[in-house]
Tab-separated table of C-alpha atoms and ligand atoms in Angstrom:
chain	number	residue	atom	x	y	z
I	1	MET	CA	-1.614	-33.585	-1.183
I	2	ASP	CA	0.282	-32.100	1.709
I	3	SER	CA	3.107	-34.575	1.935
I	4	HIS	CA	5.637	-31.735	1.792
I	5	ILE	CA	4.234	-30.289	4.976
I	6	SER	CA	5.735	-31.361	8.306
I	7	THR	CA	3.820	-34.027	10.219
I	8	THR	CA	1.943	-33.758	13.458
I	9	ALA	CA	4.821	-35.432	15.312
I	10	ALA	CA	7.085	-32.536	14.458
I	11	MET	CA	4.733	-29.860	15.748
I	12	PRO	CA	5.784	-27.810	18.751
I	13	ARG	CA	3.753	-28.472	21.879
I	14	SER	CA	5.068	-25.579	23.939
I	15	ALA	CA	1.791	-24.755	25.681
I	16	SER	CA	-1.596	-26.287	25.942
I	17	ALA	CA	-4.434	-24.472	24.217
I	18	GLN	CA	-6.240	-23.908	27.518
I	19	ALA	CA	-3.146	-22.418	29.179
I	20	CYS	CA	-2.715	-19.971	26.264
I	21	MET	CA	-6.323	-18.917	26.334
I	22	ASP	CA	-6.246	-18.455	30.104
I	23	LEU	CA	-3.115	-16.381	29.912
I	24	GLU	CA	-4.597	-14.208	27.183
I	25	ASP	CA	-7.813	-13.865	29.146
I	26	ARG	CA	-5.871	-12.760	32.236
I	27	TRP	CA	-3.475	-10.263	30.606
I	28	GLY	CA	-5.184	-9.121	27.480
I	29	ALA	CA	-7.918	-6.528	27.067
I	30	HIS	CA	-11.192	-8.314	26.077
I	31	ASN	CA	-11.779	-6.559	22.740
I	32	TYR	CA	-12.148	-9.752	20.654
I	33	HIS	CA	-14.183	-12.963	20.945
I	34	PRO	CA	-12.027	-15.474	18.999
I	35	LEU	CA	-12.894	-19.031	18.235
I	36	PRO	CA	-11.285	-21.402	20.741
I	37	VAL	CA	-8.381	-22.363	18.468
I	38	VAL	CA	-4.746	-21.578	19.423
I	39	LEU	CA	-2.579	-21.418	16.287
I	40	CYS	CA	1.174	-21.783	16.253
I	41	LYS	CA	2.118	-22.547	12.654
I	42	GLY	CA	1.104	-21.701	9.113
I	43	GLU	CA	2.168	-22.797	5.647
I	44	GLY	CA	0.336	-21.928	2.440
I	45	VAL	CA	-3.420	-22.420	3.097
I	46	TRP	CA	-2.843	-24.535	6.134
I	47	LEU	CA	-2.682	-23.630	9.839
I	48	TRP	CA	-1.818	-25.759	12.898
I	49	ASP	CA	-2.852	-25.367	16.500
I	50	VAL	CA	-0.694	-26.104	19.530
I	51	GLU	CA	-2.099	-29.632	19.765
I	52	GLY	CA	-0.910	-30.397	16.170
I	53	LYS	CA	-4.391	-30.292	14.592
I	54	LYS	CA	-4.408	-29.082	10.986
I	55	TYR	CA	-6.811	-26.533	9.624
I	56	LEU	CA	-7.626	-25.094	6.234
I	57	ASP	CA	-7.616	-21.277	6.449
I	58	MET	CA	-10.727	-19.925	4.854
I	59	MET	CA	-10.276	-16.507	6.445
I	60	SER	CA	-6.795	-15.426	5.439
I	61	ALA	CA	-6.728	-12.907	8.333
I	62	TYR	CA	-9.402	-10.818	6.645
I	63	SER	CA	-7.436	-11.014	3.348
I	64	ALA	CA	-4.055	-10.102	4.761
I	65	VAL	CA	-2.753	-13.594	3.977
I	66	SER	CA	-3.776	-13.688	0.284
I	67	HIS	CA	-0.343	-14.961	-0.601
I	68	GLY	CA	-0.570	-17.856	1.791
I	69	HIS	CA	1.128	-18.294	5.164
I	70	SER	CA	4.877	-17.749	5.160
I	71	ASN	CA	5.034	-17.516	1.364
I	72	PRO	CA	8.687	-18.547	0.817
I	73	ARG	CA	9.422	-15.783	-1.746
I	74	ILE	CA	8.007	-13.183	0.574
I	75	VAL	CA	9.905	-14.571	3.516
I	76	SER	CA	13.122	-14.442	1.467
I	77	ALA	CA	12.471	-10.822	0.522
I	78	LEU	CA	11.845	-10.062	4.200
I	79	ILE	CA	15.054	-11.764	5.351
I	80	GLU	CA	17.129	-10.175	2.614
I	81	GLN	CA	15.936	-6.634	3.519
I	82	VAL	CA	15.985	-7.040	7.282
I	83	ASN	CA	19.651	-7.988	6.929
I	84	LYS	CA	20.351	-4.764	5.012
I	85	LEU	CA	18.143	-2.026	6.416
I	86	ALA	CA	14.787	-2.427	8.051
I	87	MET	CA	13.888	1.023	9.388
I	88	CYS	CA	15.214	4.499	9.018
I	89	SER	CA	12.159	6.893	9.144
I	90	ARG	CA	11.203	9.485	6.586
I	91	ALA	CA	13.771	11.909	7.991
I	92	TYR	CA	15.974	10.382	5.196
I	93	HIS	CA	15.377	8.780	1.840
I	94	ASN	CA	15.865	5.047	1.464
I	95	ASP	CA	16.547	2.995	-1.632
I	96	VAL	CA	13.524	0.740	-1.524
I	97	MET	CA	10.476	2.913	-0.906
I	98	PRO	CA	10.642	4.714	-4.242
I	99	ARG	CA	10.388	1.422	-6.168
I	100	PHE	CA	7.502	0.394	-3.885
I	101	LEU	CA	5.603	3.593	-4.635
I	102	GLU	CA	6.176	3.246	-8.344
I	103	LYS	CA	5.031	-0.363	-8.347
I	104	VAL	CA	1.809	0.431	-6.520
I	105	CYS	CA	0.957	3.319	-8.707
I	106	LYS	CA	1.674	1.459	-11.976
I	107	MET	CA	-0.436	-1.527	-10.900
I	108	THR	CA	-3.375	0.585	-9.768
I	109	GLY	CA	-3.261	3.342	-12.422
I	110	MET	CA	-2.477	6.001	-9.834
I	111	ASP	CA	0.021	8.840	-9.813
I	112	ARG	CA	1.302	9.076	-6.275
I	113	MET	CA	1.307	6.930	-3.168
I	114	LEU	CA	1.519	7.920	0.485
I	115	PRO	CA	2.677	4.919	2.490
I	116	MET	CA	1.280	4.116	5.992
I	117	ASN	CA	1.183	0.869	8.031
I	118	THR	CA	-2.356	-0.174	8.926
I	119	GLY	CA	-5.574	0.109	6.923
I	120	ALA	CA	-7.116	2.560	9.411
I	121	GLU	CA	-4.124	4.922	9.089
I	122	ALA	CA	-4.539	4.815	5.313
I	123	VAL	CA	-8.207	5.628	5.651
I	124	GLU	CA	-7.370	8.553	7.933
I	125	THR	CA	-4.864	9.650	5.327
I	126	ALA	CA	-7.673	9.676	2.764
I	127	LEU	CA	-9.925	11.731	5.066
I	128	LYS	CA	-7.190	14.322	5.405
I	129	ALA	CA	-6.514	14.352	1.641
I	130	VAL	CA	-10.143	14.903	0.587
I	131	ARG	CA	-10.807	17.510	3.282
I	132	ARG	CA	-7.656	19.530	2.300
I	133	TRP	CA	-8.569	19.167	-1.373
I	134	GLY	CA	-12.001	20.502	-0.498
I	135	TYR	CA	-10.631	23.648	1.097
I	136	GLN	CA	-7.615	24.279	-1.021
I	137	VAL	CA	-8.867	23.265	-4.456
I	138	LYS	CA	-12.615	23.226	-4.383
I	139	GLY	CA	-12.874	26.321	-2.141
I	140	ILE	CA	-15.227	24.942	0.545
I	141	PRO	CA	-15.489	27.358	3.455
I	142	ALA	CA	-13.222	26.533	6.420
I	143	ASN	CA	-14.379	23.549	8.536
I	144	LYS	CA	-17.491	22.942	6.441
I	145	ALA	CA	-16.283	20.036	4.342
I	146	GLU	CA	-18.656	17.060	4.092
I	147	ILE	CA	-17.811	13.487	3.214
I	148	ILE	CA	-20.432	11.022	2.044
I	149	VAL	CA	-20.042	7.437	3.237
I	150	THR	CA	-22.197	4.311	2.958
I	151	SER	CA	-24.173	2.842	5.789
I	152	HIS	CA	-22.785	-0.358	7.406
I	153	ASN	CA	-19.357	0.483	6.101
I	154	PHE	CA	-16.172	-0.856	7.692
I	155	HIS	CA	-13.100	1.385	7.403
I	156	GLY	CA	-11.260	0.641	10.671
I	157	ARG	CA	-11.296	1.567	14.383
I	158	THR	CA	-9.820	4.995	14.949
I	159	ILE	CA	-12.091	7.673	16.519
I	160	GLY	CA	-12.196	9.501	13.193
I	161	ILE	CA	-13.381	6.402	11.344
I	162	ILE	CA	-15.860	5.110	13.864
I	163	SER	CA	-17.452	8.570	13.784
I	164	PHE	CA	-19.193	7.461	10.553
I	165	SER	CA	-19.798	3.824	11.453
I	166	SER	CA	-23.411	2.432	11.672
I	167	GLU	CA	-22.381	-0.147	14.344
I	168	THR	CA	-23.301	0.847	17.880
I	169	SER	CA	-20.820	-1.663	19.248
I	170	TYR	CA	-17.974	0.212	17.467
I	171	GLN	CA	-19.128	3.612	18.814
I	172	GLU	CA	-20.553	2.998	22.294
I	173	GLY	CA	-18.677	4.993	24.916
I	174	PHE	CA	-16.195	6.543	22.520
I	175	GLY	CA	-17.871	9.880	21.767
I	176	PRO	CA	-17.744	12.790	21.037
I	177	PHE	CA	-17.374	11.922	17.401
I	178	LEU	CA	-15.942	13.729	14.430
I	179	GLN	CA	-18.373	15.961	12.429
I	180	GLY	CA	-18.819	16.237	8.661
I	181	PHE	CA	-20.058	12.844	7.543
I	182	LYS	CA	-23.279	11.828	5.840
I	183	ALA	CA	-24.214	8.184	5.536
I	184	VAL	CA	-26.309	6.917	2.608
I	185	PRO	CA	-27.537	3.414	1.820
I	186	PHE	CA	-24.936	1.242	0.009
I	187	GLY	CA	-25.810	0.579	-3.601
I	188	ASP	CA	-28.115	3.645	-3.910
I	189	VAL	CA	-26.798	6.230	-6.377
I	190	LYS	CA	-29.782	8.514	-6.051
I	191	ALA	CA	-29.106	8.817	-2.300
I	192	ILE	CA	-25.592	10.021	-3.041
I	193	GLU	CA	-26.738	12.489	-5.570
I	194	GLN	CA	-29.265	13.958	-3.092
I	195	ALA	CA	-26.685	14.015	-0.262
I	196	ILE	CA	-24.212	16.138	-2.284
I	197	THR	CA	-24.047	19.826	-1.365
I	198	PRO	CA	-21.602	22.562	-2.492
I	199	ASN	CA	-19.564	21.620	0.644
I	200	THR	CA	-19.203	17.926	-0.303
I	201	CYS	CA	-15.542	17.065	-0.836
I	202	ALA	CA	-15.710	13.298	-1.236
I	203	VAL	CA	-17.584	10.045	-1.387
I	204	ILE	CA	-15.628	7.296	0.384
I	205	THR	CA	-16.898	3.713	0.045
I	206	GLU	CA	-15.872	0.098	-0.180
I	207	PRO	CA	-16.605	-1.344	-3.624
I	208	ILE	CA	-18.036	-4.470	-1.930
I	209	GLN	CA	-18.825	-4.195	1.752
I	210	GLY	CA	-16.713	-6.834	3.557
I	211	GLU	CA	-17.423	-6.684	7.280
I	212	ALA	CA	-21.073	-5.856	6.474
I	213	GLY	CA	-21.380	-9.415	5.090
I	214	ILE	CA	-19.719	-9.406	1.652
I	215	ILE	CA	-22.452	-7.204	0.171
I	216	VAL	CA	-22.162	-6.812	-3.579
I	217	PRO	CA	-23.790	-3.623	-4.894
I	218	PRO	CA	-26.089	-3.657	-7.938
I	219	PRO	CA	-24.143	-3.854	-11.243
I	220	GLY	CA	-23.222	-0.372	-12.540
I	221	TRP	CA	-23.553	1.300	-9.147
I	222	LEU	CA	-19.908	2.258	-8.676
I	223	LYS	CA	-19.690	3.467	-12.292
I	224	GLN	CA	-22.744	5.725	-11.641
I	225	VAL	CA	-21.204	6.968	-8.387
I	226	ALA	CA	-18.033	7.892	-10.249
I	227	GLU	CA	-20.064	9.794	-12.822
I	228	VAL	CA	-22.047	11.686	-10.147
I	229	CYS	CA	-18.841	12.515	-8.394
I	230	GLN	CA	-17.196	13.835	-11.534
I	231	LYS	CA	-20.264	15.938	-12.478
I	232	ASN	CA	-20.374	17.557	-8.988
I	233	ASN	CA	-16.591	18.081	-8.557
I	234	VAL	CA	-16.458	15.602	-5.675
I	235	MET	CA	-13.526	13.162	-5.037
I	236	LEU	CA	-14.312	9.485	-5.185
I	237	VAL	CA	-12.097	7.396	-2.837
I	238	VAL	CA	-12.517	3.592	-2.839
I	239	ASP	CA	-11.378	1.577	0.211
I	240	GLU	CA	-9.795	-1.502	-1.311
I	241	VAL	CA	-8.027	-2.530	1.872
I	242	GLN	CA	-9.875	-5.883	1.884
I	243	SER	CA	-11.281	-6.073	-1.679
I	244	GLY	CA	-7.986	-5.121	-3.389
I	245	LEU	CA	-4.962	-6.967	-4.690
I	246	GLY	CA	-6.705	-9.936	-6.267
I	247	ARG	CA	-9.260	-10.837	-3.706
I	248	THR	CA	-12.189	-10.299	-6.131
I	249	GLY	CA	-10.229	-11.540	-9.188
I	250	LYS	CA	-8.831	-8.120	-10.173
I	251	ILE	CA	-6.032	-5.966	-8.783
I	252	LEU	CA	-8.744	-3.481	-7.695
I	253	ALA	CA	-12.401	-4.428	-7.337
I	254	CYS	CA	-13.227	-1.084	-9.010
I	255	GLU	CA	-11.867	-2.569	-12.271
I	256	HIS	CA	-14.966	-4.835	-12.469
I	257	GLU	CA	-16.834	-1.559	-13.157
I	258	ASN	CA	-14.086	0.122	-15.165
I	259	VAL	CA	-13.814	2.810	-12.564
I	260	SER	CA	-10.546	4.596	-11.837
I	261	PRO	CA	-11.336	6.631	-8.757
I	262	ASP	CA	-9.455	9.691	-7.544
I	263	ALA	CA	-7.731	7.501	-4.981
I	264	VAL	CA	-7.703	3.987	-3.523
I	265	ILE	CA	-6.872	2.879	-0.063
I	266	LEU	CA	-4.753	-0.259	0.206
I	267	GLY	CA	-3.639	-2.421	3.061
I	268	LYS	CA	-3.993	-6.025	4.316
I	269	ALA	CA	-2.578	-8.105	1.447
I	270	LEU	CA	-0.083	-5.339	0.596
I	271	GLY	CA	2.032	-6.680	3.428
I	272	GLY	CA	2.249	-10.204	1.922
I	273	GLY	CA	0.818	-11.762	5.090
I	274	VAL	CA	3.938	-10.993	7.109
I	275	PHE	CA	3.955	-7.290	7.937
I	276	PRO	CA	1.497	-4.354	8.089
I	277	VAL	CA	1.872	-2.156	4.939
I	278	SER	CA	-0.818	0.287	3.759
I	279	GLY	CA	-1.207	3.493	1.940
I	280	LEU	CA	-3.242	5.916	-0.051
I	281	ALA	CA	-2.605	5.832	-3.841
I	282	GLY	CA	-4.223	8.615	-5.843
I	283	LYS	CA	-4.267	10.928	-8.774
I	284	ARG	CA	-2.033	13.933	-8.729
I	285	HIS	CA	-4.793	16.569	-8.335
I	286	LEU	CA	-5.662	14.982	-4.968
I	287	MET	CA	-2.264	13.819	-3.736
I	288	ASP	CA	-0.635	17.120	-4.402
I	289	VAL	CA	-2.447	18.627	-1.437
I	290	PHE	CA	0.184	17.035	0.805
I	291	THR	CA	3.133	19.260	1.609
I	292	PRO	CA	6.034	18.667	3.947
I	293	GLY	CA	4.786	18.636	7.548
I	294	SER	CA	1.140	18.002	6.643
I	295	HIS	CA	1.033	14.358	7.408
I	296	GLY	CA	3.356	11.551	8.302
I	297	SER	CA	4.073	8.235	10.082
I	298	THR	CA	7.234	6.987	11.771
I	299	PHE	CA	7.031	3.522	10.230
I	300	GLY	CA	5.302	4.422	6.962
I	301	GLY	CA	7.432	3.591	3.947
I	302	ASN	CA	10.075	1.771	5.908
I	303	PRO	CA	12.447	-0.251	3.758
I	304	LEU	CA	11.420	-3.642	5.215
I	305	GLY	CA	7.722	-3.039	4.601
I	306	ALA	CA	8.500	-1.608	1.133
I	307	ALA	CA	10.553	-4.660	0.073
I	308	ILE	CA	7.858	-6.960	1.301
I	309	ALA	CA	5.186	-5.069	-0.542
I	310	ILE	CA	7.151	-4.980	-3.749
I	311	LYS	CA	7.490	-8.771	-3.603
I	312	ALA	CA	3.795	-9.140	-2.723
I	313	LEU	CA	2.805	-7.095	-5.741
I	314	GLU	CA	5.310	-8.932	-8.029
I	315	LEU	CA	3.815	-12.268	-6.970
I	316	LEU	CA	0.332	-11.113	-7.767
I	317	GLU	CA	1.477	-10.753	-11.419
I	318	GLU	CA	4.009	-13.597	-11.693
I	319	ASP	CA	1.798	-16.209	-10.026
I	320	HIS	CA	-1.373	-14.902	-11.856
I	321	MET	CA	-3.139	-14.607	-8.543
I	322	CYS	CA	-6.014	-12.525	-10.006
I	323	GLU	CA	-6.784	-15.241	-12.545
I	324	ARG	CA	-6.491	-17.894	-9.810
I	325	SER	CA	-8.867	-15.929	-7.612
I	326	GLN	CA	-11.446	-15.857	-10.449
I	327	GLU	CA	-11.054	-19.561	-11.357
I	328	MET	CA	-10.876	-20.952	-7.843
I	329	GLY	CA	-13.633	-18.554	-6.710
I	330	ALA	CA	-15.962	-19.822	-9.476
I	331	TYR	CA	-15.044	-23.424	-8.485
I	332	LEU	CA	-15.652	-22.888	-4.808
I	333	LYS	CA	-18.981	-21.208	-5.522
I	334	LYS	CA	-20.116	-24.104	-7.775
I	335	GLN	CA	-19.154	-26.622	-5.111
I	336	LEU	CA	-20.982	-24.651	-2.452
I	337	HIS	CA	-24.170	-24.494	-4.612
I	338	SER	CA	-23.889	-28.278	-5.097
I	339	ILE	CA	-24.250	-28.808	-1.321
I	340	GLY	CA	-27.801	-27.430	-1.574
I	341	SER	CA	-28.277	-26.848	2.171
I	342	LYS	CA	-31.671	-25.539	3.359
I	343	ALA	CA	-29.843	-23.365	5.919
I	344	VAL	CA	-28.064	-21.337	3.256
I	345	ARG	CA	-30.165	-18.421	2.017
I	346	GLU	CA	-27.605	-16.954	-0.385
I	347	ILE	CA	-24.098	-17.566	-1.745
I	348	ARG	CA	-22.618	-14.300	-2.851
I	349	GLY	CA	-19.355	-12.555	-3.590
I	350	LEU	CA	-16.692	-12.178	-6.258
I	351	GLY	CA	-13.451	-14.164	-6.763
I	352	LEU	CA	-12.256	-15.891	-3.668
I	353	TRP	CA	-14.434	-13.713	-1.432
I	354	ILE	CA	-17.600	-15.550	-0.697
I	355	GLY	CA	-20.294	-15.014	1.852
I	356	LEU	CA	-22.693	-17.767	2.928
I	357	ASP	CA	-25.859	-16.155	4.194
I	358	ILE	CA	-27.189	-18.497	6.825
I	359	ASP	CA	-30.866	-18.623	7.813
I	360	PRO	CA	-30.909	-17.850	11.509
I	361	ASN	CA	-34.003	-19.989	11.961
I	362	PHE	CA	-31.772	-23.010	11.450
I	363	ILE	CA	-28.440	-22.003	13.031
I	364	SER	CA	-26.271	-18.968	13.748
I	365	ALA	CA	-23.244	-18.234	11.611
I	366	ARG	CA	-21.127	-18.427	14.779
I	367	HIS	CA	-22.249	-22.028	15.363
I	368	VAL	CA	-21.452	-22.940	11.761
I	369	CYS	CA	-17.944	-21.521	12.250
I	370	GLU	CA	-17.512	-23.401	15.523
I	371	ARG	CA	-18.594	-26.696	13.907
I	372	LEU	CA	-16.343	-26.012	10.894
I	373	ALA	CA	-13.374	-25.360	13.206
I	374	LYS	CA	-13.903	-28.717	14.944
I	375	LEU	CA	-13.643	-30.369	11.508
I	376	GLY	CA	-10.577	-28.388	10.568
I	377	VAL	CA	-11.912	-25.500	8.488
I	378	LEU	CA	-11.325	-21.945	9.829
I	379	SER	CA	-13.760	-19.266	8.858
I	380	LYS	CA	-15.235	-16.327	10.926
I	381	GLU	CA	-18.764	-15.140	11.039
I	382	THR	CA	-19.606	-11.549	10.341
I	383	HIS	CA	-22.837	-10.321	12.043
I	384	GLU	CA	-25.144	-13.118	13.007
I	385	THR	CA	-25.825	-14.596	9.660
I	386	VAL	CA	-22.776	-14.592	7.327
I	387	VAL	CA	-19.994	-17.145	7.183
I	388	ARG	CA	-17.177	-15.774	5.014
I	389	LEU	CA	-14.969	-17.961	2.880
I	390	ALA	CA	-11.871	-16.159	1.760
I	391	PRO	CA	-8.914	-18.498	1.540
I	392	PRO	CA	-5.436	-17.513	0.458
I	393	LEU	CA	-5.495	-16.886	-3.330
I	394	VAL	CA	-2.849	-19.617	-3.762
I	395	ILE	CA	-5.454	-22.328	-2.831
I	396	THR	CA	-5.674	-25.298	-5.226
I	397	LYS	CA	-8.712	-27.299	-6.364
I	398	GLU	CA	-7.700	-30.248	-4.175
I	399	GLU	CA	-7.441	-27.989	-1.104
I	400	ILE	CA	-10.896	-26.512	-1.900
I	401	ASP	CA	-12.279	-30.055	-2.177
I	402	TRP	CA	-10.809	-30.821	1.258
I	403	GLY	CA	-12.731	-27.851	2.682
I	404	ILE	CA	-15.964	-28.568	0.700
I	405	HIS	CA	-16.046	-32.069	2.097
I	406	ARG	CA	-16.178	-30.609	5.635
I	407	LEU	CA	-18.523	-27.767	4.704
I	408	ARG	CA	-20.875	-30.331	3.274
I	409	GLN	CA	-20.773	-32.308	6.468
I	410	VAL	CA	-21.610	-29.265	8.596
I	411	LEU	CA	-24.229	-27.779	6.336
I	412	THR	CA	-26.146	-30.968	5.602
I	413	GLU	CA	-26.239	-31.935	9.303
I	414	ILE	CA	-28.226	-28.790	10.211
W	501	LIG	C1	-9.623	-4.177	7.633
W	501	LIG	C2	-10.148	-2.999	6.918
W	501	LIG	C3	-9.695	-1.683	7.279
W	501	LIG	C4	-8.855	-1.401	8.476
W	501	LIG	O1	-7.580	-1.975	8.386
W	501	LIG	P1	-6.672	-2.186	9.701
W	501	LIG	O2	-5.373	-2.686	9.155
W	501	LIG	O3	-7.370	-3.200	10.578
W	501	LIG	O4	-6.585	-0.875	10.370
W	501	LIG	C5	-10.141	-0.605	6.527
W	501	LIG	N1	-10.981	-0.789	5.496
W	501	LIG	C6	-11.468	-2.008	5.128
W	501	LIG	C7	-12.366	-2.141	3.986
W	501	LIG	C8	-11.026	-3.124	5.850
W	501	LIG	O5	-11.512	-4.346	5.537
């Protein structure tokens, strides 16, 4: 199945895994707890470590690698653009960014796009947009704007964003925090209705909570939230950084509910797995609050990122990646159900975004991930009980079977 991929013998063996981990431990800040795997090569859905061991990537760098590792057409677009013009700042126009903005807007049903680099920056952009809209359009008194968020959200790691996180580990030692947020339970439309005041400028939520454990809200929830927002003159911004661009089987997860929010936040897969590209795409009434000088980013909208993103978006369409996500996601789910492990409490998710909820009485999700890694399947736990399975959207049935074989081994051994 992978005869086109270079063999173990050709793998670089520049450094032993232990030496790499020791070096990182000595010189890096300790803000992550990675699995003990040192990767040095990727191709499609496969990864290799420095010892030449091959792994199936069931993580896709939190959806950033939806197109597969080193997707040749994305790499070509990158090389072509980097040889022409990579970076020039927004002090000038460039000839690639406009086509990128148009493409994003046309594919998401939005009017305008403000390009940034990382997901967190795009979320910060959304916070600024909705606050400014609140003051300048809705007429909220100065510095009184309120934003409603959902509990157990994940929107990134800036001080602004962690100010409305429910995770103490994200917040501890980083105060004082930003004011003006109200958290309500995810999936509860009544709670949103009750939290709205005349000073509410926006509701910001993920459509499916990713880091919280791939939590799918009750059917109809987002639609009802959109209706409540409209009725109360409140902006609805949906964070599609992880859920967007095919991950759930649609360009936007909101499409499952026929919701077109006032703005969507994009990131991760927008960079085609090779470069950070993000942004806020929204309707004119919201995006027109930005005026020259009100916001910016040195790297945002750079020609290299724009060219990569255009190609990433084109491939979503040309390679029918949404349909693949639906089909392969359904297949993966079916195969997971067929394992019938007593340690699995629930299998949930949409498209190729699946959470295995593990009963902690049997084993922790971390231990499942460690055992899977030993057998050559890379996942990552979220919280103590959820193993996420989110392979690149280019995965084939045969590749899923390769992974299922190993998942079955780990889950039936418990
Ligand atoms: C990953 C993520 C972010 C933050 O993106 P970064 O690129 O890590 O800053 C924001 N929102 C959601 C839903 C995410 O999954």
